[in-house]
Coordinates of C-alpha atoms in Angstrom, one line a residue:
X73 CA 0.0 0.0 0.0
X74 CA 1.1 3.5 -0.7
X75 CA 2.0 5.6 2.3
X76 CA -1.0 6.9 3.9
X77 CA -1.3 10.7 4.0
X78 CA -2.8 12.8 6.8
X79 CA -4.7 15.8 5.5
X80 CA -4.3 19.0 7.6
X81 CA -6.6 21.9 7.1
X82 CA -5.4 24.8 9.0
X83 CA -6.4 28.5 8.9
X84 CA -4.0 31.2 8.2
X85 CA -3.5 32.7 11.6
X86 CA 0.2 32.1 12.7
X87 CA -0.9 30.6 16.2
X88 CA -3.0 28.3 14.3
X89 CA -1.2 27.5 11.1
X90 CA 2.2 27.0 12.9
X91 CA 0.8 24.9 15.8
X92 CA -1.2 22.5 13.4
X93 CA 2.0 22.0 11.0
X94 CA 4.0 21.4 14.0
X95 CA 1.8 18.9 15.4
X96 CA 1.8 17.3 11.9
X97 CA 5.4 17.0 12.0
X98 CA 5.6 15.5 15.5
X99 CA 3.0 13.0 14.4
X100 CA 5.4 11.8 11.5
X101 CA 8.3 11.7 13.8
X102 CA 6.6 9.6 16.4
X103 CA 4.5 7.3 14.1
X104 CA 5.6 3.6 14.3
X105 CA 4.5 3.2 10.7
X106 CA 5.0 5.4 7.7
X107 CA 2.7 8.5 7.2
X108 CA 2.9 11.6 5.1
X109 CA 1.2 15.1 5.5
X110 CA -0.7 16.9 2.9
X111 CA -1.7 20.5 4.0
X112 CA -4.6 22.2 2.2
X113 CA -3.8 25.9 2.3
X114 CA -6.5 28.6 2.2
X115 CA -5.6 32.0 0.8
X116 CA -5.1 34.4 3.7
X117 CA -7.5 37.4 3.4
X118 CA -4.9 40.1 3.5
X119 CA -1.8 40.6 1.3
X120 CA 0.5 40.9 4.6
X121 CA -0.9 37.5 6.1
X122 CA -0.6 35.9 2.5
X123 CA 3.0 36.6 2.5
X124 CA 3.7 35.4 6.1
X125 CA 2.0 32.2 5.3
X126 CA 3.9 31.8 2.1
X127 CA 7.2 32.4 3.8
X128 CA 6.3 29.7 6.4
X129 CA 5.5 27.1 3.5
X130 CA 8.9 28.0 1.9
X131 CA 10.6 27.2 5.1
X132 CA 8.7 24.0 5.4
X133 CA 9.1 22.7 1.9
X134 CA 12.8 23.3 2.6
X135 CA 12.9 21.1 5.8
X136 CA 13.1 17.6 3.8
X137 CA 10.0 16.1 5.6
X138 CA 7.2 14.3 3.8
X139 CA 5.0 17.4 3.6
X140 CA 2.9 18.3 0.5
X141 CA 1.1 21.7 0.4
X142 CA -2.2 22.1 -2.0
X143 CA -3.2 25.6 -2.4
X144 CA -7.0 25.7 -2.5
X145 CA -8.9 28.1 -5.0
X146 CA -9.5 31.6 -3.6
X147 CA -13.1 32.3 -2.4
X148 CA -14.5 35.8 -2.2
X149 CA -14.4 36.5 1.5
X150 CA -17.8 37.7 3.1
X151 CA -18.3 41.5 3.4
X152 CA -21.0 41.5 5.9
X153 CA -19.3 39.9 8.8
X154 CA -19.3 41.4 12.3
X155 CA -16.5 39.7 14.1
X156 CA -13.3 37.9 13.3
X157 CA -14.4 34.5 14.7
X158 CA -17.6 34.6 12.4
X159 CA -15.5 35.6 9.5
X160 CA -12.8 32.8 9.8
X161 CA -15.7 30.3 10.3
X162 CA -17.7 31.4 7.2
X163 CA -14.5 31.4 4.8
X164 CA -13.7 27.7 6.2
X165 CA -17.4 26.7 5.3
X166 CA -17.0 28.4 2.0
X167 CA -14.0 26.1 1.3
X168 CA -16.1 23.0 1.6
X169 CA -16.2 22.1 -2.3
X170 CA -12.4 22.9 -2.8
X171 CA -11.7 20.6 0.2
X172 CA -13.7 18.0 -1.0
X173 CA -12.2 18.1 -4.5
X174 CA -8.7 18.1 -3.1
X175 CA -9.1 15.2 -0.9
X176 CA -11.0 13.2 -3.6
X177 CA -8.2 14.0 -5.9
X178 CA -5.3 12.4 -3.7
X179 CA -3.6 9.4 -4.8
X180 CA -2.4 7.8 -1.4
X181 CA -4.8 6.6 0.9
X182 CA -6.1 9.1 3.3
X183 CA -5.6 8.2 7.0
X184 CA -7.7 11.0 8.2
X185 CA -8.6 14.8 8.1
X186 CA -7.3 17.1 10.9
X187 CA -9.4 20.3 10.8
X188 CA -8.4 23.5 12.7
X189 CA -11.5 24.1 15.2
X190 CA -12.7 27.0 13.1
X191 CA -13.2 24.5 10.4
X192 CA -15.8 22.1 12.1
X193 CA -18.3 22.6 9.2
X194 CA -15.8 20.6 7.2
X195 CA -16.7 17.4 9.1
X196 CA -19.5 17.1 6.7
X197 CA -16.8 16.7 3.9
X198 CA -15.1 14.0 5.9
X199 CA -18.6 12.2 6.4
X200 CA -19.4 12.4 2.7
X201 CA -16.0 10.9 1.6
X202 CA -16.0 8.4 4.6
X203 CA -12.7 9.5 5.8
X204 CA -12.0 10.0 9.6
X205 CA -12.4 13.5 10.6
X206 CA -10.4 14.9 13.7
X207 CA -10.5 18.6 15.1
X208 CA -7.2 20.2 16.3
X209 CA -7.5 22.6 19.1
X210 CA -4.8 25.1 19.2
X211 CA -5.8 26.3 22.8
X212 CA -6.3 24.5 26.0
X213 CA -8.6 21.7 27.5
X214 CA -10.5 24.1 29.6
X215 CA -11.4 26.0 26.5
X216 CA -12.6 22.7 24.8
X217 CA -14.7 21.8 28.0
X218 CA -16.2 25.3 28.1
X219 CA -17.2 24.9 24.0
X220 CA -18.5 21.3 24.5
X221 CA -20.7 22.7 27.2
X222 CA -21.9 25.8 25.4
X223 CA -24.7 24.3 23.4
X224 CA -26.5 23.3 26.8
X225 CA -25.6 26.4 28.4
X226 CA -27.4 28.4 25.7
X227 CA -30.5 26.4 26.7
X228 CA -30.1 26.6 30.4
X229 CA -29.1 30.6 30.6
X230 CA -31.7 32.5 28.9
X231 CA -29.9 35.8 29.5
X232 CA -26.7 37.2 28.9
X233 CA -23.9 35.3 31.0
X234 CA -23.0 38.8 32.7
X235 CA -26.6 39.0 33.8
X236 CA -26.9 35.5 35.3
X237 CA -26.7 34.9 39.0
X238 CA -23.8 32.7 40.4
X239 CA -21.1 31.0 38.6
X240 CA -21.1 29.0 35.4
X241 CA -20.8 25.3 35.6
X242 CA -18.4 24.0 33.3
X243 CA -17.2 20.2 34.3
X244 CA -13.5 20.0 35.1
X245 CA -13.0 23.5 36.0
X246 CA -13.5 25.7 39.1
X247 CA -17.0 27.4 39.0
X248 CA -16.3 30.0 36.1
X249 CA -17.3 33.5 36.8
X250 CA -19.7 35.1 34.1
X251 CA -16.9 37.9 33.8
X252 CA -14.5 35.3 32.6
X253 CA -16.4 34.1 29.6
X254 CA -14.6 34.2 26.1
X255 CA -15.2 37.5 24.3
X256 CA -17.1 35.5 21.6
X257 CA -19.8 34.7 23.8
X258 CA -20.2 38.0 25.7
X259 CA -23.1 39.1 23.4
X260 CA -25.6 36.3 22.4
X261 CA -26.9 38.5 19.5
X262 CA -23.5 38.5 17.9
X263 CA -22.8 36.0 15.0
X264 CA -19.6 35.2 17.0
X265 CA -21.7 33.7 19.7
X266 CA -23.6 31.7 17.4
X267 CA -20.5 30.2 15.7
X268 CA -19.0 29.4 18.9
X269 CA -22.1 27.4 20.0
X270 CA -22.1 25.7 16.4
X271 CA -18.5 24.7 16.7
X272 CA -19.1 23.4 20.4
X273 CA -22.1 21.3 19.0
X274 CA -20.0 20.0 15.9
X275 CA -17.0 19.0 18.0
X276 CA -19.0 16.1 19.4
X277 CA -19.2 14.8 15.9
X278 CA -15.5 14.3 15.3
X279 CA -13.7 11.0 15.5
X280 CA -11.7 12.6 18.3
X281 CA -10.3 15.9 19.3
X282 CA -6.5 16.8 19.4
X283 CA -5.5 19.2 22.0
X284 CA -2.3 21.3 22.5
X285 CA -2.1 20.4 26.2
X286 CA -0.5 17.6 28.3
X287 CA -2.3 15.3 30.5
X288 CA -0.5 16.5 33.5
X289 CA -1.3 20.3 32.8
X290 CA -5.0 19.9 32.7
X291 CA -6.2 16.4 34.5
X292 CA -9.5 17.6 35.5
X293 CA -10.7 19.4 32.3
X294 CA -9.5 16.3 30.2
X295 CA -11.2 13.8 32.4
X296 CA -14.3 15.7 32.1
X297 CA -14.2 15.7 28.4
X298 CA -13.2 12.1 28.1
X299 CA -16.1 10.9 30.7
X300 CA -18.7 12.8 28.8
X301 CA -19.6 15.3 31.5
X302 CA -19.2 18.3 28.9
X303 CA -21.6 16.6 26.4
X304 CA -24.3 15.0 28.6
X305 CA -26.5 13.0 26.1
X306 CA -23.8 12.7 23.6
X307 CA -21.3 10.2 23.2
X308 CA -18.1 11.0 25.0
X309 CA -15.3 12.3 23.1
X310 CA -11.9 10.6 22.5
X311 CA -9.3 13.2 23.3
X312 CA -5.5 13.2 22.4
X313 CA -3.6 15.7 24.6
X314 CA -0.3 16.1 22.6
X315 CA 1.2 19.2 23.7
X316 CA 3.1 21.5 24.4
X317 CA 3.3 21.9 20.9
X318 CA 5.9 24.7 20.5
X319 CA 7.9 25.7 17.5
X320 CA 11.6 26.5 18.4
X321 CA 13.2 28.5 15.6
X322 CA 17.0 28.0 15.4
X323 CA 18.9 30.8 17.2
X324 CA 20.1 33.7 15.1
X325 CA 23.8 34.2 14.5
X326 CA 23.5 37.6 16.4
X327 CA 21.6 37.6 19.6
X328 CA 18.7 40.0 19.6
X329 CA 19.3 43.4 21.1
X330 CA 16.5 42.4 24.0
X331 CA 18.6 39.3 24.6
X332 CA 21.8 41.1 24.9
X333 CA 20.3 43.6 27.1
X334 CA 19.0 40.6 29.4
X335 CA 22.6 39.4 29.5
X336 CA 23.4 42.2 31.8
X337 CA 20.5 41.5 34.3
X338 CA 20.5 39.1 37.4
X339 CA 18.8 35.9 37.3
X340 CA 15.0 35.8 37.7
X341 CA 15.1 39.5 38.2
X342 CA 13.1 40.8 35.1
X343 CA 9.4 40.9 34.3
X344 CA 8.6 40.7 30.6
X345 CA 5.6 42.6 29.3
X346 CA 4.5 41.2 26.0
X347 CA 1.1 40.8 24.4
X348 CA 1.1 38.6 21.2
X349 CA 1.0 39.5 17.6
X350 CA -2.3 41.3 18.0
X351 CA -1.9 43.1 21.3
X352 CA -1.4 46.8 21.6
X353 CA -2.3 49.8 23.8
X354 CA -3.3 53.5 23.3
X355 CA -1.3 56.1 25.1
X356 CA -3.4 56.5 28.1
X357 CA -3.1 53.0 29.1
X358 CA 0.6 52.8 27.9
X359 CA 1.1 55.8 30.5
X360 CA -0.6 53.8 33.3
X361 CA 1.8 50.8 32.6
X362 CA 4.9 53.1 32.7
X363 CA 3.7 54.4 36.0
X364 CA 3.0 51.2 37.4
X365 CA 6.3 49.7 36.3
X366 CA 8.2 52.7 37.6
X367 CA 6.7 52.3 41.0
X368 CA 6.9 48.7 41.3
X369 CA 10.9 49.2 41.5
X370 CA 11.4 45.9 39.6
X371 CA 13.5 45.4 36.3
X372 CA 11.4 45.1 33.2
X373 CA 11.6 44.3 29.5
X374 CA 8.3 45.8 27.9
X375 CA 7.4 45.2 24.4
X376 CA 5.1 48.0 23.5
X377 CA 3.1 48.3 20.3
X378 CA 0.7 51.0 19.2
X379 CA -2.8 50.9 17.7
X380 CA -3.3 49.6 14.1
X381 CA -3.1 52.1 11.3
X382 CA -6.6 53.1 10.1
X383 CA -8.2 50.1 8.1
X384 CA -5.5 47.7 9.4
X385 CA -5.5 45.1 11.9
X386 CA -2.0 44.6 13.1
X387 CA -0.5 46.8 15.7
X388 CA 2.1 49.5 14.6
X389 CA 5.5 50.0 15.9
X390 CA 5.1 52.4 19.1
X391 CA 6.1 55.9 19.1
X392 CA 7.7 56.1 22.5
X393 CA 7.8 60.0 22.6
X394 CA 4.1 60.0 22.2
X395 CA 3.0 57.0 24.2
X396 CA 5.1 57.2 27.3
X397 CA 5.2 60.0 30.2
X398 CA 7.7 62.5 29.9
X399 CA 11.1 61.5 31.5
X400 CA 10.1 57.9 32.0
X401 CA 12.7 56.3 29.8
X402 CA 15.5 58.4 31.4
X403 CA 14.4 57.6 35.0
X404 CA 14.1 53.9 34.1
X405 CA 17.1 53.5 31.9
X406 CA 19.3 51.5 34.6
X407 CA 16.6 48.8 35.0
X408 CA 14.1 48.9 32.1
X409 CA 13.9 48.5 28.5
X410 CA 11.0 49.6 26.2
X411 CA 10.9 47.9 22.9
X412 CA 8.8 49.5 20.3
X413 CA 8.5 46.7 17.7
X414 CA 8.5 42.8 17.2
X415 CA 10.6 40.9 19.8
X416 CA 11.6 37.2 19.7
X417 CA 9.3 36.2 22.8
X418 CA 10.3 32.5 22.9
X419 CA 14.2 33.4 23.1
X420 CA 13.4 36.1 25.8
X421 CA 11.4 33.8 27.8
X422 CA 14.3 31.2 27.8
X423 CA 16.6 33.8 29.2
X424 CA 17.6 33.0 33.1
X425 CA 17.2 36.9 33.8
X426 CA 13.4 36.6 33.1
X427 CA 11.5 36.0 36.3
X428 CA 7.9 36.8 35.5
X429 CA 5.6 37.4 32.5
X430 CA 2.8 39.9 32.1
X431 CA 0.9 38.4 29.1
X432 CA -2.1 38.6 27.0
X433 CA -2.6 35.0 28.0
X434 CA -2.9 33.5 24.6
X435 CA -2.3 29.7 25.0
X436 CA 0.9 29.5 22.8
X437 CA 2.4 32.4 24.8
X438 CA 1.5 30.5 28.1
X439 CA 2.8 27.2 27.0
X440 CA 6.0 29.0 26.1
X441 CA 6.2 30.6 29.6
X442 CA 5.5 27.2 31.2
X443 CA 8.0 25.5 29.1
X444 CA 10.6 27.6 30.7
X445 CA 9.0 27.8 34.2
X446 CA 8.0 31.3 34.1
X447 CA 5.1 32.5 36.3
X448 CA 2.5 34.9 34.7
X449 CA 0.3 37.8 35.4
X450 CA -2.5 37.3 32.7
X451 CA -3.8 40.5 31.1
X452 CA -6.5 39.3 28.9
X453 CA -7.5 41.5 25.8
X454 CA -9.6 39.3 23.3
X455 CA -10.7 35.7 22.0
X456 CA -10.5 33.2 24.8
X457 CA -8.0 35.0 26.9
X458 CA -10.2 35.9 29.9
X459 CA -11.2 32.2 30.4
X460 CA -7.5 31.5 30.1
X461 CA -6.6 34.1 32.7
X462 CA -9.0 32.4 35.1
X463 CA -7.8 28.9 34.2
X464 CA -4.1 30.0 34.8
X465 CA -4.9 31.3 38.3
X466 CA -7.8 29.2 39.6
X467 CA -7.3 25.8 37.8
X468 CA -3.6 25.7 37.1
X469 CA -2.2 27.9 39.8
X470 CA 0.6 29.3 37.8
X471 CA -0.3 33.0 37.7
X472 CA -0.9 35.9 39.9
X473 CA -4.4 37.6 39.3
X474 CA -4.7 41.1 38.3
X475 CA -7.9 43.2 38.1
X476 CA -8.7 44.0 34.3
X477 CA -11.7 46.2 33.7
X478 CA -13.4 44.6 31.0
X479 CA -16.0 47.2 30.6
X480 CA -13.3 49.8 29.8
X481 CA -11.5 48.0 27.1
X482 CA -9.5 45.9 29.5
X483 CA -8.1 48.8 31.2
X484 CA -5.6 48.2 34.1
X485 CA -4.8 51.0 36.6
X486 CA -1.1 51.8 37.5
X487 CA -1.7 50.9 41.1
X488 CA -3.1 47.5 40.3
X489 CA -0.2 46.8 37.7
X490 CA 2.3 47.7 40.4
X491 CA 0.8 45.4 42.9
X492 CA 0.5 42.5 40.6
X493 CA 4.3 42.8 39.3
X494 CA 5.6 43.1 43.0
X495 CA 3.5 40.0 43.8
X496 CA 4.8 38.1 40.9
X497 CA 8.1 39.0 41.5
X498 CA 8.7 38.0 45.1
X499 CA 6.1 40.1 47.2
X500 CA 4.0 37.5 48.9
X501 CA 2.3 34.0 49.3
X502 CA 0.4 34.3 45.9
X503 CA 3.6 34.9 44.0
X504 CA 5.5 32.5 45.8
X505 CA 2.8 29.7 45.0
X506 CA 2.7 30.7 41.2
X507 CA 6.4 30.4 40.9
X508 CA 6.7 27.1 42.6
X509 CA 3.7 25.8 40.3
X510 CA 5.3 27.3 37.2
X511 CA 8.5 25.6 38.0
X512 CA 6.8 22.3 38.4
X513 CA 5.0 22.8 35.1
X514 CA 8.3 23.3 33.3
X515 CA 9.4 19.5 34.3
X516 CA 5.6 18.3 33.4
X517 CA 5.9 20.1 29.9
X518 CA 9.3 18.7 29.1
X519 CA 8.6 15.3 30.3
X520 CA 5.3 14.9 28.6
X521 CA 6.9 15.4 25.1
X522 CA 10.0 12.9 25.8
X523 CA 10.0 9.4 24.8
X524 CA 7.7 7.5 27.4
X525 CA 5.9 10.9 28.3
X526 CA 2.1 11.2 28.2
X527 CA 2.0 13.3 24.9
X528 CA 4.6 11.2 23.2
X529 CA 2.4 8.2 23.9
X530 CA -0.8 10.0 22.7
X531 CA 1.0 10.8 19.5
X532 CA 1.6 7.3 19.1
X533 CA -1.8 6.1 19.8
X534 CA -3.2 8.6 17.5
X535 CA -0.8 7.8 14.5
X536 CA -1.9 4.2 15.1
X537 CA -5.6 5.1 14.8
X538 CA -5.0 7.0 11.9
X539 CA -2.9 4.4 10.1
X540 CA -5.7 1.8 10.7
X541 CA -8.3 4.3 9.5
X542 CA -6.7 4.8 6.1
X543 CA -8.9 4.7 3.2
X544 CA -8.8 5.2 -0.6
X545 CA -11.1 8.1 -1.4
X546 CA -10.4 8.7 -5.2
X547 CA -13.5 8.8 -7.4
X548 CA -16.0 8.9 -4.5

């Protein structure tokens, strides 16, 4: 038999595309039997994103692995969308005929189709072609549990979540405050809410769900999913926790300027502030951060981005003269560095001088932090980050809580940031516990992906399942 192929269907966002591709490559490396990868590439909706995807694919094609990329025909993106989750979900749905044609035209047997979770509508294509369909979830098991529970919550809670009394019951998690629900479900009239509920319902139809987490990182949430407690009345889902899936680019020949600056700092003395590829602040918030950092007395490395240009989505490089209080850079020059453009977060977190991380709480960033044993202060901005922030503090114990005013565009007062940074970097019991737990999780993350570890074993089980499910789909 020809080598079976595993078809990956990612979306274009860096945190989604790179995570699914890295998972696929690990699957090939861990599989006892020969498998190949076929990646179906949707055209990104902007030229900048399309260029980023193309550059990433060029790097992968040069890697020598058995990975083939098929570029799907472009679709006309919707123009009447309200939110980004709706936009991505609708584009994925519009690709159904192209995905079907691409899979039908493959010569090798198809072992299975692994869909980014925004592509759950494409499970219909898998069913039509009689090939196994899997959902790949780039975030954590806590969020999977929430989304699986959401269709039932929709029936149980007739009002907006923020109007309900008491906490939200999500099996596997501590009681979830209504203020911590993901941004896409804060408004039930918004199409984003409808799509999240739809995806939660469709997940239960997948042959299995693959999650970028480790069994030891989220045992309660994973057990609740596998036991069927999140999907009462529906069959329990098979779950493969295969993380942490983190891509480590080779170190540059010349260390980055931020890394060189860290070389001059004491071990675990610097708090890093970095907010992902989409995180930015207006000047009023930047000045609050500056005041809080200055009053904290701690060393800091602050990656500061400004608001997007009109009509654009990506943050701009910060104009420090306009965004920071007068004299701040001069007063803090001996213990702080403000970096106004992109910075190599993974390299920075790996540095011994970094002792804490104020983060937007995206799951990829959190995994990088835990991989290096760095405790966090979550400052959620969008997507599922408010739920993540709650999980990091209440379920995982790896973070110090900070008050974020969600009604004021996630505003944080200077005094609150000062308090959280002091706590994180050595001020009290909450910080001590978070540092200890983060240090434990460093060992957990690394052991999970080593031979004999839980994620290594999950990948082997998944590869065996895929190999057994291989079917010829040509001419169906």
